Amino acid sequence: KTMQNKWKINLNNFMKTFAFIFARGGSKDIPGKNIRNLGGKPLLAHSIMIAQNIDEISRIFVSTEDQDITEVGIKYGAEIIERPVELAQDDSPEWLSWLHAIKWLEARGEFFDCFVSLPTTSPLRNKTDVVNCINLLDKQTDIVVTISEASRNPYFNMVHKEEDYIKLLIEGEKSYSRRQDAPLAYDMTTVAYVAHLDFIKNNNKIFDGRVKAALIPKERSVDIDDEIDFKMAELLMR
C-alpha cells in the first residue's frame, strides 16, 4: 500500500497543474471584499501566495472582470484571465467561470491536466491542505472538495419550517437525543477544489461525478461571506 501511495504521488507530479482564483468585483455583503486588507495583505493575495508555495502548481491565474482586482493580481505575481461581465454577476454559476478559464487558455494553445480552484474566501488554508487535495485526485476520482465537521447536524438540530411549526430537516425511524449519537455530518468548505479537466468540460456541477473530500480543521475552514466571517478570519489570523 505504501508503494502504491508513492506511485500515485509520482503520477501527480507528472500532471501539469494550474491554479485559478475567481474574483469578481461586485460583493453586496462586503464591498470590495476580494481586495480588502486582511492581515496586512489584500484578501486575494492570500490565495495567490499559497499557490506560489506549492511545487505541484506551475502557473497561477486570476479570473476577473474588475480592474482593481487585475492590478492586485499582477502585483502579487498572478496571470490574468479576462472574465466576461455576464459571468461576474451575483447569480452567475461559478462552474461557467471554470469552463471559461479552461477554454480561454486552450484557445491560446495552453493545455494542462489538473485544475485547482483556490477561492479568496478561505484565506486561512495552508499549503498542506491544498497538496492533500491534489494528491487525492486519481483516475477513479473526478473532483476533490474540502469539508469540515459540521456545527449543526440535520439528524439532530437542523430544522425546517412547515407553516407555523418546525420539524427536523431529516427525520427517520430512529431519533437521537444526543448529537454525539447522530450520524456524522460535514460542511463543504471553499478551501480548494481540484478536478480533471474533462470532468469540468462534460458536466454541470460537482456532484455529477465521483467526489472525494479532504477534511480540514475548522480553524482553517472559515468561509468569508459577510462581515462577521471577515472579523472571525481577522481574529484567527492574529
Short mmCIF file of N, CA and C in Angstrom, two decimals, residues 144-206:
data_model
loop_
_atom_site.label_atom_id
_atom_site.label_comp_id
_atom_site.label_asym_id
_atom_site.label_seq_id
_atom_site.Cartn_x
_atom_site.Cartn_y
_atom_site.Cartn_z
N VAL A 144 -12.11 16.69 -6.26
CA VAL A 144 -11.85 16.66 -4.81
C VAL A 144 -12.32 17.99 -4.23
N VAL A 145 -13.08 17.94 -3.14
CA VAL A 145 -13.54 19.14 -2.45
C VAL A 145 -13.02 19.09 -1.02
N THR A 146 -13.33 20.10 -0.24
CA THR A 146 -12.91 20.12 1.16
C THR A 146 -14.12 20.22 2.07
N ILE A 147 -14.01 19.60 3.24
CA ILE A 147 -15.09 19.58 4.21
C ILE A 147 -14.53 19.83 5.60
N SER A 148 -15.40 20.23 6.51
CA SER A 148 -15.05 20.32 7.92
C SER A 148 -16.21 19.76 8.73
N GLU A 149 -15.95 19.40 9.98
CA GLU A 149 -17.02 18.86 10.82
C GLU A 149 -18.11 19.92 11.02
N ALA A 150 -19.36 19.52 10.82
CA ALA A 150 -20.47 20.46 10.87
C ALA A 150 -20.79 20.88 12.31
N SER A 151 -21.14 22.15 12.48
CA SER A 151 -21.56 22.64 13.79
C SER A 151 -22.99 22.22 14.09
N ARG A 152 -23.78 22.00 13.05
CA ARG A 152 -25.16 21.55 13.19
C ARG A 152 -25.32 20.23 12.46
N ASN A 153 -26.24 19.40 12.94
CA ASN A 153 -26.43 18.09 12.34
C ASN A 153 -27.89 17.93 11.90
N PRO A 154 -28.14 17.61 10.62
CA PRO A 154 -29.52 17.52 10.13
C PRO A 154 -30.32 16.40 10.80
N TYR A 155 -29.64 15.43 11.42
CA TYR A 155 -30.33 14.35 12.12
C TYR A 155 -30.69 14.73 13.56
N PHE A 156 -30.13 15.88 14.02
CA PHE A 156 -30.29 16.21 15.44
C PHE A 156 -30.81 17.62 15.69
N ASN A 157 -30.16 18.64 15.13
CA ASN A 157 -30.56 20.01 15.49
C ASN A 157 -30.62 20.96 14.30
N MET A 158 -30.92 20.45 13.12
CA MET A 158 -31.24 21.30 11.97
C MET A 158 -32.70 21.09 11.62
N VAL A 159 -33.43 22.19 11.46
CA VAL A 159 -34.89 22.10 11.27
C VAL A 159 -35.33 22.90 10.06
N HIS A 160 -36.55 22.63 9.61
CA HIS A 160 -37.18 23.44 8.57
C HIS A 160 -38.59 23.78 9.03
N LYS A 161 -39.16 24.84 8.45
CA LYS A 161 -40.48 25.29 8.86
C LYS A 161 -41.56 24.68 7.98
N GLU A 162 -42.63 24.28 8.61
CA GLU A 162 -43.84 23.85 7.92
C GLU A 162 -44.98 24.66 8.49
N GLU A 163 -45.33 25.72 7.77
CA GLU A 163 -46.32 26.70 8.23
C GLU A 163 -45.87 27.31 9.56
N ASP A 164 -46.63 27.11 10.65
CA ASP A 164 -46.28 27.76 11.92
C ASP A 164 -45.37 26.91 12.80
N TYR A 165 -44.97 25.72 12.32
CA TYR A 165 -44.21 24.81 13.16
C TYR A 165 -42.90 24.41 12.49
N ILE A 166 -42.03 23.81 13.28
CA ILE A 166 -40.77 23.34 12.72
C ILE A 166 -40.64 21.83 12.89
N LYS A 167 -39.87 21.23 11.99
CA LYS A 167 -39.57 19.80 12.06
C LYS A 167 -38.11 19.59 11.75
N LEU A 168 -37.59 18.46 12.20
CA LEU A 168 -36.22 18.13 11.86
C LEU A 168 -36.04 18.09 10.35
N LEU A 169 -34.88 18.55 9.89
CA LEU A 169 -34.61 18.56 8.46
C LEU A 169 -34.62 17.14 7.90
N ILE A 170 -34.04 16.20 8.66
CA ILE A 170 -34.06 14.79 8.27
C ILE A 170 -34.69 14.01 9.42
N GLU A 171 -35.78 13.33 9.12
CA GLU A 171 -36.45 12.52 10.13
C GLU A 171 -36.42 11.06 9.70
N GLY A 172 -36.05 10.20 10.61
CA GLY A 172 -36.01 8.76 10.31
C GLY A 172 -36.74 7.99 11.39
N GLU A 173 -36.65 6.67 11.30
CA GLU A 173 -37.30 5.83 12.29
C GLU A 173 -36.65 6.00 13.66
N LYS A 174 -35.36 6.30 13.65
CA LYS A 174 -34.64 6.45 14.91
C LYS A 174 -34.43 7.92 15.23
N SER A 175 -34.71 8.30 16.46
CA SER A 175 -34.45 9.67 16.88
C SER A 175 -33.20 9.70 17.76
N TYR A 176 -32.56 10.87 17.82
CA TYR A 176 -31.30 10.99 18.56
C TYR A 176 -31.47 12.06 19.63
N SER A 177 -31.16 11.69 20.87
CA SER A 177 -31.27 12.63 21.98
C SER A 177 -29.94 13.31 22.27
N ARG A 178 -28.85 12.78 21.69
CA ARG A 178 -27.53 13.38 21.84
C ARG A 178 -26.91 13.55 20.46
N ARG A 179 -26.28 14.70 20.27
CA ARG A 179 -25.65 14.96 18.98
C ARG A 179 -24.57 13.93 18.67
N GLN A 180 -23.87 13.46 19.72
CA GLN A 180 -22.78 12.51 19.52
C GLN A 180 -23.26 11.19 18.93
N ASP A 181 -24.54 10.86 19.12
CA ASP A 181 -25.08 9.59 18.63
C ASP A 181 -25.58 9.68 17.18
N ALA A 182 -25.78 10.88 16.69
CA ALA A 182 -26.30 11.06 15.33
C ALA A 182 -25.21 10.76 14.30
N PRO A 183 -25.61 10.35 13.08
CA PRO A 183 -24.60 10.12 12.03
C PRO A 183 -23.76 11.37 11.81
N LEU A 184 -22.49 11.20 11.51
CA LEU A 184 -21.61 12.34 11.28
C LEU A 184 -22.08 13.16 10.09
N ALA A 185 -21.97 14.47 10.21
CA ALA A 185 -22.32 15.37 9.12
C ALA A 185 -21.18 16.37 8.93
N TYR A 186 -21.03 16.85 7.71
CA TYR A 186 -19.92 17.74 7.39
C TYR A 186 -20.42 18.95 6.60
N ASP A 187 -19.72 20.06 6.78
CA ASP A 187 -19.93 21.25 5.95
C ASP A 187 -18.95 21.23 4.79
N MET A 188 -19.43 21.53 3.58
CA MET A 188 -18.49 21.77 2.49
C MET A 188 -17.83 23.12 2.71
N THR A 189 -16.56 23.21 2.44
CA THR A 189 -15.83 24.46 2.60
C THR A 189 -15.30 24.92 1.24
N THR A 190 -14.70 26.10 1.22
CA THR A 190 -14.14 26.63 -0.03
C THR A 190 -12.62 26.66 0.00
N VAL A 191 -12.02 25.76 0.77
CA VAL A 191 -10.56 25.75 0.88
C VAL A 191 -9.91 25.45 -0.47
N ALA A 192 -10.43 24.44 -1.20
CA ALA A 192 -9.88 24.10 -2.51
C ALA A 192 -10.83 23.19 -3.26
N TYR A 193 -10.75 23.28 -4.59
CA TYR A 193 -11.41 22.34 -5.48
C TYR A 193 -10.36 21.87 -6.48
N VAL A 194 -10.24 20.56 -6.65
CA VAL A 194 -9.25 20.01 -7.57
C VAL A 194 -9.97 19.02 -8.49
N ALA A 195 -9.81 19.18 -9.80
CA ALA A 195 -10.60 18.36 -10.73
C ALA A 195 -9.83 18.07 -12.01
N HIS A 196 -10.25 16.98 -12.67
CA HIS A 196 -9.78 16.68 -14.02
C HIS A 196 -10.51 17.61 -14.99
N LEU A 197 -9.81 18.07 -16.02
CA LEU A 197 -10.41 18.99 -16.98
C LEU A 197 -11.61 18.39 -17.69
N ASP A 198 -11.51 17.13 -18.12
CA ASP A 198 -12.62 16.52 -18.86
C ASP A 198 -13.90 16.49 -18.04
N PHE A 199 -13.78 16.33 -16.73
CA PHE A 199 -14.96 16.33 -15.89
C PHE A 199 -15.65 17.69 -15.92
N ILE A 200 -14.88 18.75 -15.80
CA ILE A 200 -15.47 20.10 -15.83
C ILE A 200 -16.11 20.37 -17.18
N LYS A 201 -15.44 19.98 -18.24
CA LYS A 201 -15.94 20.25 -19.59
C LYS A 201 -17.23 19.52 -19.91
N ASN A 202 -17.41 18.34 -19.34
CA ASN A 202 -18.52 17.48 -19.74
C ASN A 202 -19.64 17.37 -18.71
N ASN A 203 -19.58 18.21 -17.69
CA ASN A 203 -20.61 18.16 -16.65
C ASN A 203 -21.01 19.57 -16.24
N ASN A 204 -21.98 19.63 -15.32
CA ASN A 204 -22.54 20.93 -14.94
C ASN A 204 -22.42 21.28 -13.47
N LYS A 205 -22.06 20.30 -12.66
CA LYS A 205 -21.95 20.57 -11.22
C LYS A 205 -21.10 19.51 -10.55
N ILE A 206 -20.67 19.79 -9.34
CA ILE A 206 -19.73 18.93 -8.62
C ILE A 206 -20.24 17.51 -8.47
#
